[in-house]
mmCIF file of C-alpha atoms in Angstrom:
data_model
loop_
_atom_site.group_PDB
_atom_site.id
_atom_site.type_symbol
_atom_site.label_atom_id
_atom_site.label_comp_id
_atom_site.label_asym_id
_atom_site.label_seq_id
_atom_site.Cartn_x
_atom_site.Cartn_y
_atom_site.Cartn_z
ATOM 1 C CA UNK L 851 1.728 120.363 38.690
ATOM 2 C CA UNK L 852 3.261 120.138 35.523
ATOM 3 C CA UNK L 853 4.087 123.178 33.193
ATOM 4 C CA UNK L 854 1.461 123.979 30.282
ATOM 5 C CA UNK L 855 4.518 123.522 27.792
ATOM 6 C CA UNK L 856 4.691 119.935 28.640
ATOM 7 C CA UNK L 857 0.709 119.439 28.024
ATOM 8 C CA UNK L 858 0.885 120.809 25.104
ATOM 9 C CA UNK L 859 0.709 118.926 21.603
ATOM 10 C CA UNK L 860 4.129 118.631 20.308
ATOM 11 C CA UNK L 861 4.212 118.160 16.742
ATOM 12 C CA UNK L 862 7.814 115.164 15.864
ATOM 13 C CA UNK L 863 9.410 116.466 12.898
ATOM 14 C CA UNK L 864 10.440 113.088 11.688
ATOM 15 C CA UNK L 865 7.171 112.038 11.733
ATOM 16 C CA UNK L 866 6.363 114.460 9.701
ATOM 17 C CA UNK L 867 8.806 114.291 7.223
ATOM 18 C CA UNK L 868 7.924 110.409 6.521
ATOM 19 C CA UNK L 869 3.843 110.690 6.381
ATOM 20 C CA UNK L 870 5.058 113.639 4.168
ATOM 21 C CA UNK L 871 6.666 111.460 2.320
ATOM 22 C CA UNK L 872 4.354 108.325 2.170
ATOM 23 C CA UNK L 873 1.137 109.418 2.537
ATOM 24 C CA UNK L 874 -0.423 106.067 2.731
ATOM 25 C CA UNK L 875 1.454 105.302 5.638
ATOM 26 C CA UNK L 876 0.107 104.831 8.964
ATOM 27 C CA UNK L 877 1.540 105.186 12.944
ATOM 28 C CA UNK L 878 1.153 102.638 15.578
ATOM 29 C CA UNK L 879 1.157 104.196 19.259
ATOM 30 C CA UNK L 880 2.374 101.271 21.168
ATOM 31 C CA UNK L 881 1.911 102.616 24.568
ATOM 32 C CA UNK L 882 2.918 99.321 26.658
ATOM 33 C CA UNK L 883 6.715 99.558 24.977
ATOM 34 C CA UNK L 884 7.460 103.355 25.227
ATOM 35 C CA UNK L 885 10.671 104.769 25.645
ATOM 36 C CA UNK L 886 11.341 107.208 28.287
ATOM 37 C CA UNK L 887 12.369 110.016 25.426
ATOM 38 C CA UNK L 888 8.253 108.970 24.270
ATOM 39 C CA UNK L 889 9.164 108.196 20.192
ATOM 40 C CA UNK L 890 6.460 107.359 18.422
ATOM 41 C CA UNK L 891 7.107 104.412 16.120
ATOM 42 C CA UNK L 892 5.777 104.890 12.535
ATOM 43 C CA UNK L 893 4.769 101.953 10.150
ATOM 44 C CA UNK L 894 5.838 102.772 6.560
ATOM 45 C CA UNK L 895 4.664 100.455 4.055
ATOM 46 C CA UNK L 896 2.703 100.306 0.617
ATOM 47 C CA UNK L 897 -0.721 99.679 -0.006
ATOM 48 C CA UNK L 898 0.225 96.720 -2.122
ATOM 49 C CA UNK L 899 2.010 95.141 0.715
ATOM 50 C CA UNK L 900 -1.167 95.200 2.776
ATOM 51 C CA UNK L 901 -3.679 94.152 0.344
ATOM 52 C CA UNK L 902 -1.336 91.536 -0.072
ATOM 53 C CA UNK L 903 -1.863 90.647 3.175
ATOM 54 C CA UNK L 904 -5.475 90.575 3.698
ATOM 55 C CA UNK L 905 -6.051 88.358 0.842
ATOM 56 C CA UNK L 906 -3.618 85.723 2.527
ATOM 57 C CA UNK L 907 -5.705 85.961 5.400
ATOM 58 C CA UNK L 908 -9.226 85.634 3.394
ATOM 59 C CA UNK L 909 -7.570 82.744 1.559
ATOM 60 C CA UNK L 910 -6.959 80.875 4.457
ATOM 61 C CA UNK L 911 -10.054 81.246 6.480
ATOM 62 C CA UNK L 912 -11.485 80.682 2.894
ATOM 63 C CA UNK L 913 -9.984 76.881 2.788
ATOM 64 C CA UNK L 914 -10.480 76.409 6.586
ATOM 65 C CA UNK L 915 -13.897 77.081 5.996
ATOM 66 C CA UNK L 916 -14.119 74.631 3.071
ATOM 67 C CA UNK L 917 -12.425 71.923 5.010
ATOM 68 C CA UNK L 918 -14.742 72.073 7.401
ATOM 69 C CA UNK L 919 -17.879 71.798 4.939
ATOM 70 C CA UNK L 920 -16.667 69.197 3.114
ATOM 71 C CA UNK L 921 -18.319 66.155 4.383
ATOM 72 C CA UNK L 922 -17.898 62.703 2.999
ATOM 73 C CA UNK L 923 -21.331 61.380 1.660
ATOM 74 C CA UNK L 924 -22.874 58.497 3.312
ATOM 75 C CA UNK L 925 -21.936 56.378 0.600
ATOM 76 C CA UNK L 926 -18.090 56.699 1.161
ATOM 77 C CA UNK L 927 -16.321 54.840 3.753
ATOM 78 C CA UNK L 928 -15.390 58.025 5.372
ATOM 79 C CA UNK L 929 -18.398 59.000 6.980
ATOM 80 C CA UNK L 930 -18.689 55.840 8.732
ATOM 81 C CA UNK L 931 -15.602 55.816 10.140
ATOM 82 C CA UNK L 932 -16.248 58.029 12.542
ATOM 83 C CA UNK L 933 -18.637 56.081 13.995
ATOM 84 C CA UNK L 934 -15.904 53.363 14.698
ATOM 85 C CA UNK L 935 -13.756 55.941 16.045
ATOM 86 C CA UNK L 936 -12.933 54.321 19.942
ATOM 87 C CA UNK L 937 -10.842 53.061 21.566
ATOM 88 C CA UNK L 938 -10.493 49.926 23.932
ATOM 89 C CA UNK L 939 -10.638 51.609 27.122
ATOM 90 C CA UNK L 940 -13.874 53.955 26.009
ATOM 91 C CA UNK L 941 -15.921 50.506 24.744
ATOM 92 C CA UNK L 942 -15.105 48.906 28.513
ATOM 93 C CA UNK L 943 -16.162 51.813 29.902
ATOM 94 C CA UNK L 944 -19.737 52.014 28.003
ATOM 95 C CA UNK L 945 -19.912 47.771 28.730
ATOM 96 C CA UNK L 946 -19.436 48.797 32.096
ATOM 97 C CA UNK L 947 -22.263 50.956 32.532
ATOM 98 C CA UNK L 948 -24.579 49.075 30.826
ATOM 99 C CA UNK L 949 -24.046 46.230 33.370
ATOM 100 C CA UNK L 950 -24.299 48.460 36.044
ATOM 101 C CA UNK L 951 -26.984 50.641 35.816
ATOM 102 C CA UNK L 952 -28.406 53.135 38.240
ATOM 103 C CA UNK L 953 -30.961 55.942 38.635
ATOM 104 C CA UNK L 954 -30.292 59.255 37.487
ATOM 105 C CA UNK L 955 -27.533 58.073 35.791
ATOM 106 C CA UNK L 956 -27.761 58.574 31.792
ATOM 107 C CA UNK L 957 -26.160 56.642 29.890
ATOM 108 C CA UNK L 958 -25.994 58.584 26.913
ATOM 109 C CA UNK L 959 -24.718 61.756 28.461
ATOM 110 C CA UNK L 960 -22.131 60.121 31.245
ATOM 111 C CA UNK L 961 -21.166 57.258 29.085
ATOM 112 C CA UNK L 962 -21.612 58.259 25.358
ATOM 113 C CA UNK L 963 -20.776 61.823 25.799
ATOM 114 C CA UNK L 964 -22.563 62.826 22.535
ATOM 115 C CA UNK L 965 -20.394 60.345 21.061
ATOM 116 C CA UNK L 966 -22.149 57.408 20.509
ATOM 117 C CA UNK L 967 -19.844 54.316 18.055
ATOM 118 C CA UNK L 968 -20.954 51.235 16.107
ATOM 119 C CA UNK L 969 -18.128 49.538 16.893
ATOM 120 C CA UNK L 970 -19.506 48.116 20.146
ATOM 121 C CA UNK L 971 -22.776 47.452 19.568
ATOM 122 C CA UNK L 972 -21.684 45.769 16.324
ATOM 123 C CA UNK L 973 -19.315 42.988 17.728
ATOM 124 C CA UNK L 974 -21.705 42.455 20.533
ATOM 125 C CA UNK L 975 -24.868 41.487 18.419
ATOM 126 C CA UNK L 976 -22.236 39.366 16.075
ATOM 127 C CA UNK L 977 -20.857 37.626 19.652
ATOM 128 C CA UNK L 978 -23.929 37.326 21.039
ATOM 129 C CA UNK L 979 -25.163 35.404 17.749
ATOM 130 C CA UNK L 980 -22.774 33.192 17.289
ATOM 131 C CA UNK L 981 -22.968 32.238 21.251
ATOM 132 C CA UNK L 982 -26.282 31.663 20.804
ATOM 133 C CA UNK L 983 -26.089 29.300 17.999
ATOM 134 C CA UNK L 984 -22.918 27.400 20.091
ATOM 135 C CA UNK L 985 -24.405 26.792 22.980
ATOM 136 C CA UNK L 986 -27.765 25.151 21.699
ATOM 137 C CA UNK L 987 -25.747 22.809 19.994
ATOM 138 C CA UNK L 988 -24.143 21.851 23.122
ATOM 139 C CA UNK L 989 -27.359 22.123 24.845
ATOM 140 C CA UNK L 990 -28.547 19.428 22.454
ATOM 141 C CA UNK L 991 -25.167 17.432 22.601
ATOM 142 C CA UNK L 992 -25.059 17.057 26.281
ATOM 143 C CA UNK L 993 -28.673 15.852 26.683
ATOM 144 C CA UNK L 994 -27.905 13.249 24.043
ATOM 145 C CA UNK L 995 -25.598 11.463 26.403
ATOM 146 C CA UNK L 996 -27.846 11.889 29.106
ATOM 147 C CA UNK L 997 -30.535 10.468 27.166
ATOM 148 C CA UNK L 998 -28.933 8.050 24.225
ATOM 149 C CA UNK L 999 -32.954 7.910 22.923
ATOM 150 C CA UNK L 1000 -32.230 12.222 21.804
ATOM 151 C CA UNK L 1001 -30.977 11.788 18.604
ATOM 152 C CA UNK L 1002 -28.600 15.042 17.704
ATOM 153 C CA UNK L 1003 -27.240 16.480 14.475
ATOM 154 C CA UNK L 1004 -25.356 19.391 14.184
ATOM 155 C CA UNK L 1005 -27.635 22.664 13.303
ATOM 156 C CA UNK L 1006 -25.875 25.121 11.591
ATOM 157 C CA UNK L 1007 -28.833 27.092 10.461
ATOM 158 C CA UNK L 1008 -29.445 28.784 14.326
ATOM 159 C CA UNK L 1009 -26.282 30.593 13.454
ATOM 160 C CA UNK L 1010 -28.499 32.699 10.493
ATOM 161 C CA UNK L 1011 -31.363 32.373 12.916
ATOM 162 C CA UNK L 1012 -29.782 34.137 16.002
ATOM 163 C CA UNK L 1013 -28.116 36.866 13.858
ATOM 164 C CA UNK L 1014 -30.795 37.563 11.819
ATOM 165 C CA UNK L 1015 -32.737 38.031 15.029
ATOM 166 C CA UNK L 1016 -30.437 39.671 16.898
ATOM 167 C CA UNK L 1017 -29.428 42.235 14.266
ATOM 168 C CA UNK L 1018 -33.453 43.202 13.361
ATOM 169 C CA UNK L 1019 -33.633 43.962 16.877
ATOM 170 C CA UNK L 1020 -30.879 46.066 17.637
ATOM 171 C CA UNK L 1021 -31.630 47.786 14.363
ATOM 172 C CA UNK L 1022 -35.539 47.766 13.774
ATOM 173 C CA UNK L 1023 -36.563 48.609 17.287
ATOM 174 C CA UNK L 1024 -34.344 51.788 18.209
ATOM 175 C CA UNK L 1025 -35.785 52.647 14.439
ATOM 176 C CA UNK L 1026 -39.247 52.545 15.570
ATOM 177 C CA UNK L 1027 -38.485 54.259 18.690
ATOM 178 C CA UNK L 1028 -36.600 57.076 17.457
ATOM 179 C CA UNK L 1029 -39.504 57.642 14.690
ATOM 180 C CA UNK L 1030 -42.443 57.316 17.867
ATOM 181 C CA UNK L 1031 -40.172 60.203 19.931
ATOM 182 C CA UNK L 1032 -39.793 62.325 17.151
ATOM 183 C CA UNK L 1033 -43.115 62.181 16.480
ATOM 184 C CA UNK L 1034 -44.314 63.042 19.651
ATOM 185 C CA UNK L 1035 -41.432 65.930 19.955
ATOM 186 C CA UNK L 1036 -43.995 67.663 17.386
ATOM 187 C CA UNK L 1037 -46.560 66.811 20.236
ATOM 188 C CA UNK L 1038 -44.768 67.858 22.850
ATOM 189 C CA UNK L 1039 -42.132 70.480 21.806
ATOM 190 C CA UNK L 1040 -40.574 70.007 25.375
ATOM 191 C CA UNK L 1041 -40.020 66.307 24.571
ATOM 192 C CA UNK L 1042 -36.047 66.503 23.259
ATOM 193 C CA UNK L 1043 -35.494 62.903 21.224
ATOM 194 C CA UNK L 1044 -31.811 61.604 21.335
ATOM 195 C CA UNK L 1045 -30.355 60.820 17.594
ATOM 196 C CA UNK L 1046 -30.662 57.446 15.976
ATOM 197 C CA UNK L 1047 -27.512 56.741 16.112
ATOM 198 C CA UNK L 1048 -27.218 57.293 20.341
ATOM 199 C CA UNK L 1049 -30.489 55.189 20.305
ATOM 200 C CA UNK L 1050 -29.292 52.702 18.268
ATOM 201 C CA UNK L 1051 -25.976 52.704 20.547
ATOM 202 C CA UNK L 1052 -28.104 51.965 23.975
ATOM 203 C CA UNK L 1053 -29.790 48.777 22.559
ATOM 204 C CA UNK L 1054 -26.204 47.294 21.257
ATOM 205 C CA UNK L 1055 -24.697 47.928 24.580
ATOM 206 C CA UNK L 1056 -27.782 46.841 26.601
ATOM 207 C CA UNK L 1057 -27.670 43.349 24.922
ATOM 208 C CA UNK L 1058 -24.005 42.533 26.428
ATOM 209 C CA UNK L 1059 -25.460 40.781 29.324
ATOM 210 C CA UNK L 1060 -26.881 38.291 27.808
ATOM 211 C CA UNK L 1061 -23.888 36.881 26.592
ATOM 212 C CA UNK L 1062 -22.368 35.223 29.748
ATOM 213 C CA UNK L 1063 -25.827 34.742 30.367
ATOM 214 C CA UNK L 1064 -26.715 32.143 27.494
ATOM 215 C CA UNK L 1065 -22.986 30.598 28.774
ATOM 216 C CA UNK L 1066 -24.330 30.032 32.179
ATOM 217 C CA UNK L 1067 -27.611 28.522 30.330
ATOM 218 C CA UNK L 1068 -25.364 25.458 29.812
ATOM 219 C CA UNK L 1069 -26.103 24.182 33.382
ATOM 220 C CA UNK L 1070 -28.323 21.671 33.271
ATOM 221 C CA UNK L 1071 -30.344 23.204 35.866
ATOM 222 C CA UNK L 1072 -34.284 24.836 34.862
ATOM 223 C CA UNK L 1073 -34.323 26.952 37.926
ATOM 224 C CA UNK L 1074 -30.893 28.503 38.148
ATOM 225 C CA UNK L 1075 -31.233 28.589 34.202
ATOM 226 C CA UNK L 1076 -34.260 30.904 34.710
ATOM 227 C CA UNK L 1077 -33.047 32.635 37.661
ATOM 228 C CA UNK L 1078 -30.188 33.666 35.585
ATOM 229 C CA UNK L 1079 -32.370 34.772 32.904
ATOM 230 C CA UNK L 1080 -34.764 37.082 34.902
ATOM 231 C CA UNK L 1081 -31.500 38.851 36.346
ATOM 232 C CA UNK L 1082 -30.374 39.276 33.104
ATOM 233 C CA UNK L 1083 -33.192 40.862 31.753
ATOM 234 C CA UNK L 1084 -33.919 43.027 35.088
ATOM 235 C CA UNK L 1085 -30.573 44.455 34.162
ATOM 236 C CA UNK L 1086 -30.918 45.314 30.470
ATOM 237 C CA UNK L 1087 -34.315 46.600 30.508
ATOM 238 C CA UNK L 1088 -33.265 48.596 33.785
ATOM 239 C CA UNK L 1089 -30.691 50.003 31.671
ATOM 240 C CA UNK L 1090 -32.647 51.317 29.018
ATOM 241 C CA UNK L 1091 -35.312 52.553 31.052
ATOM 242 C CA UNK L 1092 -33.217 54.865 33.149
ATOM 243 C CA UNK L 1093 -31.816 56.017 29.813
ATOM 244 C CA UNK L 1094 -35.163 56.503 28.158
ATOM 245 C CA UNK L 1095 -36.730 58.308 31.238
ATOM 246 C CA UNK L 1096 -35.435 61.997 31.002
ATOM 247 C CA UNK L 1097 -36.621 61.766 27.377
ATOM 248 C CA UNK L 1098 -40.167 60.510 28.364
ATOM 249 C CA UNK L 1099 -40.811 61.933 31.450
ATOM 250 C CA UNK L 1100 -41.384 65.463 29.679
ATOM 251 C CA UNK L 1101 -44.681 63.444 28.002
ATOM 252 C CA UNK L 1102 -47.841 62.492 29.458
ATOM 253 C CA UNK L 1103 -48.099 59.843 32.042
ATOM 254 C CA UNK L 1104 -49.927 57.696 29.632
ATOM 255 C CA UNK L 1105 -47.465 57.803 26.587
ATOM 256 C CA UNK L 1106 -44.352 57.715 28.815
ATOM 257 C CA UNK L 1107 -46.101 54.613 30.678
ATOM 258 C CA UNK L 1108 -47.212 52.974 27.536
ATOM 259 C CA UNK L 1109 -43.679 53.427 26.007
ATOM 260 C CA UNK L 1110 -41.842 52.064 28.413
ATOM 261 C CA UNK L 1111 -43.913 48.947 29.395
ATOM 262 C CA UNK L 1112 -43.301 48.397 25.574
ATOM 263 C CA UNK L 1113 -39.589 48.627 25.734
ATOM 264 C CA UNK L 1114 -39.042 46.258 28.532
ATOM 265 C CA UNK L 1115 -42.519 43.929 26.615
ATOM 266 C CA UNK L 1116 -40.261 43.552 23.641
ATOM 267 C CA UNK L 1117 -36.712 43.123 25.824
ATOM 268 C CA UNK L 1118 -38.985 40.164 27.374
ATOM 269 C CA UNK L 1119 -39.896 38.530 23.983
ATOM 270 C CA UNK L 1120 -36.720 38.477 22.895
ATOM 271 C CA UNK L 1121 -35.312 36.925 25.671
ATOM 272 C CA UNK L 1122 -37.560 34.651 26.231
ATOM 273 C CA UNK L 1123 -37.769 33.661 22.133
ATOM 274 C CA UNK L 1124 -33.487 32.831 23.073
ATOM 275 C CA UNK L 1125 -34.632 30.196 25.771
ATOM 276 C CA UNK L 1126 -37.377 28.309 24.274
ATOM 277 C CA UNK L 1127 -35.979 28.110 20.684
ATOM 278 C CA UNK L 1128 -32.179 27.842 21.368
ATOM 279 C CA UNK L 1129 -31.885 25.577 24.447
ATOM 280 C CA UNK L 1130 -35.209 23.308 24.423
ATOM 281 C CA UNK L 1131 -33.885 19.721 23.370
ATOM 282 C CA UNK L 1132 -35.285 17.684 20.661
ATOM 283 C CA UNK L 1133 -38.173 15.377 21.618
ATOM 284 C CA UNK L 1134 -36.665 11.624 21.293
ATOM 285 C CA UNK L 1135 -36.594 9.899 17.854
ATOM 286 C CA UNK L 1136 -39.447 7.755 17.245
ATOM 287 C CA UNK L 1137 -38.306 3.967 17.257
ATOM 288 C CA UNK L 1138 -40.354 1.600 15.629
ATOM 289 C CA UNK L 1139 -41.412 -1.497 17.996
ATOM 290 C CA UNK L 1140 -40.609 -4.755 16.833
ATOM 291 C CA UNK L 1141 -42.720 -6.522 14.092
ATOM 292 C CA UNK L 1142 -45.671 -8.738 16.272
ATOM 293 C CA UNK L 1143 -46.911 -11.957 15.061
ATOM 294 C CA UNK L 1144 -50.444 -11.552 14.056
ATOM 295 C CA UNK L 1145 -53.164 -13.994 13.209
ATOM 296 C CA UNK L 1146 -53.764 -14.309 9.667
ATOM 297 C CA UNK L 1147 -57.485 -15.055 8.308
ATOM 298 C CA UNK L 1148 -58.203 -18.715 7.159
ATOM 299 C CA UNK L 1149 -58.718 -17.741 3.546
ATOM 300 C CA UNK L 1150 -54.942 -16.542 3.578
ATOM 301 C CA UNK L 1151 -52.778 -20.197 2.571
ATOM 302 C CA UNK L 1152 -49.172 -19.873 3.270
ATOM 303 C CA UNK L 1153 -46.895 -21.138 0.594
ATOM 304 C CA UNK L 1154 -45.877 -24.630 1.074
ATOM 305 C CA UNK L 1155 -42.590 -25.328 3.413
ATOM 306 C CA UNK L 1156 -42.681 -29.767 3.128
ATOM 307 C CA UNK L 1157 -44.153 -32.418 1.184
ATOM 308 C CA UNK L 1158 -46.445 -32.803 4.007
ATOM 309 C CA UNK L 1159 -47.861 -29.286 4.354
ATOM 310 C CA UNK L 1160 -49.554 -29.388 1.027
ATOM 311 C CA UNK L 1161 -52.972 -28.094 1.576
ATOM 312 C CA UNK L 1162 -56.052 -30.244 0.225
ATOM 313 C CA UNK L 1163 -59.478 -29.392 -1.582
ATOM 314 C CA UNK L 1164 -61.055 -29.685 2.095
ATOM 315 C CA UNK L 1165 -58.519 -27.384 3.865
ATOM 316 C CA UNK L 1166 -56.161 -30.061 5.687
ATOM 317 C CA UNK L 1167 -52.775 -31.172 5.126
ATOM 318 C CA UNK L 1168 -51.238 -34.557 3.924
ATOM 319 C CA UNK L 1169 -49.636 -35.362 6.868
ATOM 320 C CA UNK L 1170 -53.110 -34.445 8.770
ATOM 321 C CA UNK L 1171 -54.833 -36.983 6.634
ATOM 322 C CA UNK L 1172 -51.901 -39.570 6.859
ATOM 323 C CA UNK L 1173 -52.263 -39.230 10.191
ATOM 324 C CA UNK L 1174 -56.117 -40.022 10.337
ATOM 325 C CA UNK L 1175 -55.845 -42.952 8.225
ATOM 326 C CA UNK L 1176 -52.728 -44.431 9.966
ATOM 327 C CA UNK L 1177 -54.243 -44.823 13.199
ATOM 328 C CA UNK L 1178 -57.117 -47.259 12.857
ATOM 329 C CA UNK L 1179 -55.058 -49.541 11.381
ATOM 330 C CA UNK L 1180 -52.827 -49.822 13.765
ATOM 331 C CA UNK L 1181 -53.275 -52.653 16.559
ATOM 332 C CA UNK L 1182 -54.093 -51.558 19.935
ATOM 333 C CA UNK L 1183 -51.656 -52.618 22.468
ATOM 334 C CA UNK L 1184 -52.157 -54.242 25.788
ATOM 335 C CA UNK L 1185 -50.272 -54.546 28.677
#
């Protein structure tokens, strides 16, 4: 056991002497880097030095703090810039899943990651428009010399058509869902919405596979044209349903049913509105038929065209009455 002397509290003269000295001072045991000999390093400084310090410190939390408050407004072209924020490799990814959809597999949370972009959805309503537009031109084109009687002019108004359609949809639909969830999160306070902007992502992405759809839809072929578009649209509205479900499924079976007959009612229309308006030919162009010779009434004279078709007061002609007074006269010959 060790001796009481060495228990004891030993008082360190220079210590001493220096808090004597500063009084403001203050020691620091640092136990981990102790000398055998056990000195007891002392801190000696001035309160100014300190205070100094500590406002360097507040300052710069202060202005880390700021920073991260200051948000551009939505009227500044840095907050949307975020939004376009991805690169190649994430967009392929997020096309990728949308074409390949599969239960219990959410889109937003395996493909967006709480990170949904405008970027893709963007270009894809713009390509998807402007293939539209394209290929019912050709559509129209290559009936026309199948059928010279289809009479074909170029159409550039189905590009404003297909992008003003396009763009309402991907835009005014994920509106109107977003609103009907977050109204019914009030219902059911269970029910957890996703953003408008994740919502908004989903639709954009969902609509890729129509686009080498409509490109296929240059086959002249109904049946493979429609099979085509029925696997198309099993796939998109398979796509949003599976994302839509874990949101819905916390409602009643009624709303969740109604909702989601809607989504994939409305995925229908639009689909089908693309087929009949964008790749239906023109009916032929009406040719007159020929002009027919018709009968005119016997009050209608016709101008004269010889001396001898002169009409007289009793309705015959000169030559007719040449004719009639001719003959008699003439002698009848005998063999």
């Amino acid at each position: 056991m060790a001796a009481a002397d060495e228990l004891a509290f030993h008082e360190f003269e220079e210590a001493t002497n220096l808090l004597a000295e500063t009084p403001e001072a203050a020691t620091t045991s640092r136990s981990e880097q102790l000398t055998p000999q056990g000195h007891v390093a002392v801190a000696v400084g001035s309160g100014d030095s300190y205070g100094a310090e500590d406002e360097v410190e507040e300052s710069d939390k202060t202005a880390l703090l700021q920073e991260e408050k200051q948000q551009p407004g939505f009227w500044t072209f840095g907050y949307y810039q975020s939004f376009f924020d991805v690169d190649t490799w994430q967009v392929l990814d997020r096309i990728r899943g949308s074409l390949l959809p599969r239960p219990g597999h959410n889109f937003v949370r395996h493909r967006l990651r709480n990170r949904p972009d405008l970027y893709g959805p963007f270009w894809i309503c713009a390509t998807l428009a402007f293939v539209l537009a394209i290929t019912g031109n050709l559509t129209l084109l290559l009936a026309q010399r199948r059928d010279p009687s289809i009479h074909y002019s170029p159409q550039f108004h189905k590009v404003t058509v297909a992008g003003v359609t396009i763009y309402c949809y991907a835009w005014l639909v994920p509106l109107a869902l977003w609103g009907f969830l977050r109204w019914r999160q009030g219902v059911q306070e269970r029910l957890g919405p996703y953003t408008f902007l994740e919502t908004v992502c989903v639709y954009g992405y969902s609509l890729f596979v129509f686009i080498p759809t409509v490109v296929l839809w240059l086959i002249p072929v109904p049946w493979l044209q429609w099979l085509f578009g029925v696997l198309a649209l099993a796939l998109s509205a398979a796509g949003l349903v599976f994302t839509l479900w874990p949101v819905v499924r916390e409602d009643t079976r009624l709303a969740a049913a109604v909702l989601l007959s809607v989504v994939v009612l409305l995925h229908a229309l639009l689909a089908l509105g693309c087929k009949f308006y964008f790749f239906q030919p023109l009916p032929p162009a009406h040719v007159a038929p020929p002009p027919r010779a018709t009968a005119l009434p016997p009050s209608i004279l016709l101008p004269p065209t010889s001396p001898w078709s002169v009409a007289t007061p009793d309705g015959r002609s000169l030559q007719a009455q040449h004719e009639r007074t001719l003959l008699p006269a003439l002698p009848t010959l005998r063999p």
